[in-house]
PDB file of C-alpha atoms in Angstrom:
ATOM      1  CA  UNK D  27       0.091  -0.334  -0.298  1.00 61.00           C
ATOM      2  CA  UNK D  28       2.866   1.963   0.344  1.00 62.00           C
ATOM      3  CA  UNK D  29       3.409   3.035  -3.518  1.00 65.00           C
ATOM      4  CA  UNK D  30       0.018   3.678  -3.713  1.00 66.00           C
ATOM      5  CA  UNK D  31      -0.215   5.684  -1.093  1.00 71.00           C
ATOM      6  CA  UNK D  32       2.320   7.936  -2.396  1.00 72.00           C
ATOM      7  CA  UNK D  33       1.427   8.072  -5.752  1.00 73.00           C
ATOM      8  CA  UNK D  34      -2.478   9.244  -4.566  1.00 78.00           C
ATOM      9  CA  UNK D  35      -0.666  11.203  -1.727  1.00 87.00           C
ATOM     10  CA  UNK D  36      -2.679   9.640   1.049  1.00 90.00           C
ATOM     11  CA  UNK D  37      -2.881   8.163   4.182  1.00 91.00           C
ATOM     12  CA  UNK D  38      -4.644   4.740   5.661  1.00 92.00           C
ATOM     13  CA  UNK D  39      -6.858   5.591   8.191  1.00 93.00           C
ATOM     14  CA  UNK D  40      -8.199   2.282   9.095  1.00 92.00           C
ATOM     15  CA  UNK D  41     -11.707   1.329  10.459  1.00 95.00           C
ATOM     16  CA  UNK D  42     -13.717  -0.738  12.798  1.00 93.00           C
ATOM     17  CA  UNK D  43     -14.009  -4.533  12.060  1.00 91.00           C
ATOM     18  CA  UNK D  44     -17.705  -4.523  12.625  1.00 92.00           C
ATOM     19  CA  UNK D  45     -19.205  -5.595   9.405  1.00 91.00           C
ATOM     20  CA  UNK D  46     -19.641  -1.971   8.736  1.00 94.00           C
ATOM     21  CA  UNK D  47     -16.384  -1.374   7.567  1.00 95.00           C
ATOM     22  CA  UNK D  48     -17.161   0.106   4.165  1.00 95.00           C
ATOM     23  CA  UNK D  49     -20.044   2.127   6.124  1.00 96.00           C
ATOM     24  CA  UNK D  50     -17.156   4.065   8.362  1.00 97.00           C
ATOM     25  CA  UNK D  51     -14.428   4.327   5.384  1.00 97.00           C
ATOM     26  CA  UNK D  52     -16.800   6.136   3.622  1.00 97.00           C
ATOM     27  CA  UNK D  53     -18.096   8.304   6.712  1.00 97.00           C
ATOM     28  CA  UNK D  54     -14.927   9.280   7.480  1.00 96.00           C
ATOM     29  CA  UNK D  55     -13.869  10.473   3.913  1.00 93.00           C
ATOM     30  CA  UNK D  56     -17.280  12.314   4.732  1.00 94.00           C
ATOM     31  CA  UNK D  57     -16.312  14.570   7.621  1.00 94.00           C
ATOM     32  CA  UNK D  58     -12.471  14.842   6.126  1.00 91.00           C
ATOM     33  CA  UNK D  59     -13.695  15.802   2.401  1.00 88.00           C
ATOM     34  CA  UNK D  60     -17.109  17.654   3.628  1.00 90.00           C
ATOM     35  CA  UNK D  61     -16.718  18.287   7.372  1.00 92.00           C
ATOM     36  CA  UNK D  62     -19.816  16.097   8.307  1.00 92.00           C
ATOM     37  CA  UNK D  63     -20.078  16.350  11.515  1.00 90.00           C
ATOM     38  CA  UNK D  64     -21.362  12.555  12.670  1.00 95.00           C
ATOM     39  CA  UNK D  65     -20.857  11.461   9.379  1.00 96.00           C
ATOM     40  CA  UNK D  66     -22.015   7.792   9.954  1.00 96.00           C
ATOM     41  CA  UNK D  67     -25.433   8.612  11.298  1.00 96.00           C
ATOM     42  CA  UNK D  68     -25.977  11.130   8.611  1.00 97.00           C
ATOM     43  CA  UNK D  69     -24.971   7.937   5.670  1.00 97.00           C
ATOM     44  CA  UNK D  70     -27.125   5.439   8.172  1.00 96.00           C
ATOM     45  CA  UNK D  71     -30.368   7.990   7.443  1.00 96.00           C
ATOM     46  CA  UNK D  72     -28.748   8.722   4.042  1.00 96.00           C
ATOM     47  CA  UNK D  73     -28.915   5.125   2.646  1.00 95.00           C
ATOM     48  CA  UNK D  74     -31.698   3.906   4.533  1.00 93.00           C
ATOM     49  CA  UNK D  75     -33.708   6.886   2.785  1.00 94.00           C
ATOM     50  CA  UNK D  76     -32.074   5.818  -1.276  1.00 93.00           C
ATOM     51  CA  UNK D  77     -32.992   2.013  -0.778  1.00 89.00           C
ATOM     52  CA  UNK D  78     -35.769   2.941   0.490  1.00 88.00           C
ATOM     53  CA  UNK D  79     -36.862   5.426  -2.277  1.00 90.00           C
ATOM     54  CA  UNK D  80     -35.132   3.811  -4.862  1.00 88.00           C
ATOM     55  CA  UNK D  81     -35.783  -0.511  -4.067  1.00 81.00           C
ATOM     56  CA  UNK D  82     -37.972  -1.050  -7.117  1.00 79.00           C
ATOM     57  CA  UNK D  83     -34.299   0.519  -9.362  1.00 82.00           C
ATOM     58  CA  UNK D  84     -32.081  -2.084  -7.493  1.00 81.00           C
ATOM     59  CA  UNK D  85     -34.333  -5.154  -7.538  1.00 76.00           C
ATOM     60  CA  UNK D  86     -33.431  -4.890 -11.187  1.00 72.00           C
ATOM     61  CA  UNK D  87     -29.501  -6.057 -10.315  1.00 68.00           C
ATOM     62  CA  UNK D  88     -30.332  -9.126  -8.274  1.00 67.00           C
ATOM     63  CA  UNK D  89     -32.479 -11.634  -8.217  1.00 67.00           C
ATOM     64  CA  UNK D  90     -34.998 -10.644  -5.512  1.00 60.00           C
ATOM     65  CA  UNK D  91     -37.784  -8.990  -4.762  1.00 64.00           C
ATOM     66  CA  UNK D  92     -37.633  -5.505  -3.540  1.00 64.00           C
ATOM     67  CA  UNK D  93     -39.324  -6.238  -0.175  1.00 70.00           C
ATOM     68  CA  UNK D  94     -37.013  -9.044   0.177  1.00 78.00           C
ATOM     69  CA  UNK D  95     -34.479  -6.717  -0.651  1.00 78.00           C
ATOM     70  CA  UNK D  96     -35.454  -4.354   1.779  1.00 79.00           C
ATOM     71  CA  UNK D  97     -35.706  -6.634   4.298  1.00 84.00           C
ATOM     72  CA  UNK D  98     -32.122  -7.734   3.902  1.00 85.00           C
ATOM     73  CA  UNK D  99     -30.838  -3.623   3.423  1.00 86.00           C
ATOM     74  CA  UNK D 100     -31.774  -2.924   6.613  1.00 87.00           C
ATOM     75  CA  UNK D 101     -30.833  -5.908   9.052  1.00 89.00           C
ATOM     76  CA  UNK D 102     -27.595  -5.338   7.598  1.00 91.00           C
ATOM     77  CA  UNK D 103     -27.790  -1.807   8.165  1.00 92.00           C
ATOM     78  CA  UNK D 104     -29.224  -1.706  11.728  1.00 92.00           C
ATOM     79  CA  UNK D 105     -28.666  -5.359  12.636  1.00 93.00           C
ATOM     80  CA  UNK D 106     -25.075  -5.770  10.735  1.00 91.00           C
ATOM     81  CA  UNK D 107     -26.274  -9.103   9.570  1.00 88.00           C
ATOM     82  CA  UNK D 108     -24.103  -9.616   5.941  1.00 81.00           C
ATOM     83  CA  UNK D 109     -26.203 -10.893   3.035  1.00 79.00           C
ATOM     84  CA  UNK D 110     -24.705 -11.371  -0.675  1.00 76.00           C
ATOM     85  CA  UNK D 111     -27.590  -9.109  -1.799  1.00 75.00           C
ATOM     86  CA  UNK D 112     -27.475  -6.657   0.055  1.00 77.00           C
ATOM     87  CA  UNK D 113     -23.882  -6.999  -0.016  1.00 76.00           C
ATOM     88  CA  UNK D 114     -23.517  -6.434  -3.587  1.00 74.00           C
ATOM     89  CA  UNK D 115     -25.324  -3.496  -3.670  1.00 87.00           C
ATOM     90  CA  UNK D 116     -24.630  -1.201  -0.914  1.00 93.00           C
ATOM     91  CA  UNK D 117     -21.280   0.629  -2.315  1.00 93.00           C
ATOM     92  CA  UNK D 118     -24.127   1.030  -5.311  1.00 92.00           C
ATOM     93  CA  UNK D 119     -26.246   2.644  -2.779  1.00 94.00           C
ATOM     94  CA  UNK D 120     -23.788   4.871  -1.241  1.00 95.00           C
ATOM     95  CA  UNK D 121     -23.056   5.810  -4.130  1.00 94.00           C
ATOM     96  CA  UNK D 122     -26.300   6.980  -5.340  1.00 93.00           C
ATOM     97  CA  UNK D 123     -27.334   8.377  -2.079  1.00 95.00           C
ATOM     98  CA  UNK D 124     -24.612  10.769  -1.343  1.00 95.00           C
ATOM     99  CA  UNK D 125     -24.652  11.390  -5.406  1.00 93.00           C
ATOM    100  CA  UNK D 126     -20.057  11.059  -5.178  1.00 93.00           C
ATOM    101  CA  UNK D 127     -17.870   8.383  -7.410  1.00 94.00           C
ATOM    102  CA  UNK D 128     -16.327   5.720  -4.659  1.00 95.00           C
ATOM    103  CA  UNK D 129     -13.144   4.819  -5.958  1.00 94.00           C
ATOM    104  CA  UNK D 130     -11.726   1.454  -4.723  1.00 94.00           C
ATOM    105  CA  UNK D 131      -8.578   0.236  -4.234  1.00 93.00           C
ATOM    106  CA  UNK D 132      -8.314  -3.113  -4.257  1.00 91.00           C
ATOM    107  CA  UNK D 133      -4.479  -4.834  -2.548  1.00 84.00           C
ATOM    108  CA  UNK D 134      -4.900  -8.457  -4.017  1.00 79.00           C
ATOM    109  CA  UNK D 135      -1.906 -11.218  -4.231  1.00 77.00           C
ATOM    110  CA  UNK D 136      -2.289 -10.152  -8.146  1.00 75.00           C
ATOM    111  CA  UNK D 137      -1.625  -6.207  -7.334  1.00 78.00           C
ATOM    112  CA  UNK D 138      -3.743  -3.219  -7.349  1.00 85.00           C
ATOM    113  CA  UNK D 139      -7.683  -3.000  -8.446  1.00 87.00           C
ATOM    114  CA  UNK D 140      -9.199  -0.022  -8.542  1.00 88.00           C
ATOM    115  CA  UNK D 141     -13.464  -0.585  -8.875  1.00 90.00           C
ATOM    116  CA  UNK D 142     -15.017   2.318  -9.676  1.00 90.00           C
ATOM    117  CA  UNK D 143     -19.089   3.027  -8.531  1.00 91.00           C
ATOM    118  CA  UNK D 144     -20.852   6.108 -10.444  1.00 90.00           C
ATOM    119  CA  UNK D 145     -24.404   7.361  -9.241  1.00 89.00           C
ATOM    120  CA  UNK D 146     -26.967   5.059 -11.188  1.00 85.00           C
ATOM    121  CA  UNK D 147     -29.437   7.089 -10.503  1.00 76.00           C
ATOM    122  CA  UNK D 148     -27.795  10.746 -11.162  1.00 76.00           C
ATOM    123  CA  UNK D 149     -29.155  13.509  -9.838  1.00 80.00           C
ATOM    124  CA  UNK D 150     -26.814  16.291  -8.601  1.00 79.00           C
ATOM    125  CA  UNK D 151     -23.486  14.049  -9.072  1.00 74.00           C
ATOM    126  CA  UNK D 152     -20.473  15.840  -7.095  1.00 76.00           C
ATOM    127  CA  UNK D 153     -17.830  14.097  -9.637  1.00 79.00           C
ATOM    128  CA  UNK D 154     -15.377  14.602  -6.244  1.00 87.00           C
ATOM    129  CA  UNK D 155     -14.846  10.435  -5.423  1.00 92.00           C
ATOM    130  CA  UNK D 156     -14.799   8.822  -2.223  1.00 93.00           C
ATOM    131  CA  UNK D 157     -11.437   6.863  -1.702  1.00 94.00           C
ATOM    132  CA  UNK D 158     -11.597   3.535  -0.144  1.00 94.00           C
ATOM    133  CA  UNK D 159      -9.305   1.107   0.335  1.00 94.00           C
ATOM    134  CA  UNK D 160      -9.847  -2.565   0.596  1.00 93.00           C
ATOM    135  CA  UNK D 161      -7.839  -5.677   1.235  1.00 91.00           C
ATOM    136  CA  UNK D 162      -8.873  -9.223   3.560  1.00 89.00           C
ATOM    137  CA  UNK D 163     -12.443  -8.172   3.036  1.00 88.00           C
ATOM    138  CA  UNK D 164     -11.743  -4.944   5.386  1.00 92.00           C
ATOM    139  CA  UNK D 165     -12.696  -1.106   4.396  1.00 94.00           C
ATOM    140  CA  UNK D 166     -10.440   1.339   5.734  1.00 95.00           C
ATOM    141  CA  UNK D 167     -10.812   5.117   4.404  1.00 94.00           C
ATOM    142  CA  UNK D 168      -7.595   6.834   2.088  1.00 94.00           C
ATOM    143  CA  UNK D 169      -7.575  10.456   3.519  1.00 92.00           C
ATOM    144  CA  UNK D 170      -5.549  13.067   0.940  1.00 86.00           C
ATOM    145  CA  UNK D 171      -2.524  14.056   2.289  1.00 79.00           C
ATOM    146  CA  UNK D 172      -3.632  17.989   2.686  1.00 68.00           C
ATOM    147  CA  UNK D 173      -6.485  16.326   4.865  1.00 49.00           C
ATOM    148  CA  UNK D 174      -4.855  13.583   7.075  1.00 46.00           C
ATOM    149  CA  UNK D 175      -5.124  15.192  10.284  1.00 48.00           C
ATOM    150  CA  UNK D 176      -7.286  12.046  11.885  1.00 48.00           C
ATOM    151  CA  UNK D 177      -5.406   9.580  13.652  1.00 44.00           C
ATOM    152  CA  UNK D 178      -3.888   6.415  10.983  1.00 44.00           C
ATOM    153  CA  UNK D 179      -6.245   4.172  13.149  1.00 41.00           C
ATOM    154  CA  UNK D 180      -9.177   6.413  13.956  1.00 41.00           C
ATOM    155  CA  UNK D 181     -12.490   5.233  13.133  1.00 42.00           C
ATOM    156  CA  UNK D 182     -15.896   6.719  12.377  1.00 44.00           C
ATOM    157  CA  UNK D 183     -17.885   6.869  16.360  1.00 43.00           C
TER     158      UNK D 183
END
């Protein structure tokens, strides 16, 4: 990750390992880039609103009816019960809810990979991406060096 950190001019900010690490990483980004206090709570409300408002859009991506998908997303958001269907969509729901692209930098044995999640329900898209790091099924935030005022082992709560 050192080469990636240097090339992107970022610092890795570790998150809690509580099955919401992706959400904590995004919340850290929101706090650092947009100065949103209580970013985790803000994000949870935004995801709940987005998943309910546009649930028919998300059922097109997976083989679940809208009622079942709503239940799976709610279980994940409120009880941290992970399901593959909700997990597959959470980055897309997040990108749509925040109207921001999310760049996921993944470290794997075969190298560094970048996945870009774009809002699929465009409203007022903010082109400045949120940066998250994925390694061994755990997400952390990537904080731009100029904003790296947080401790490298902090969480979003």
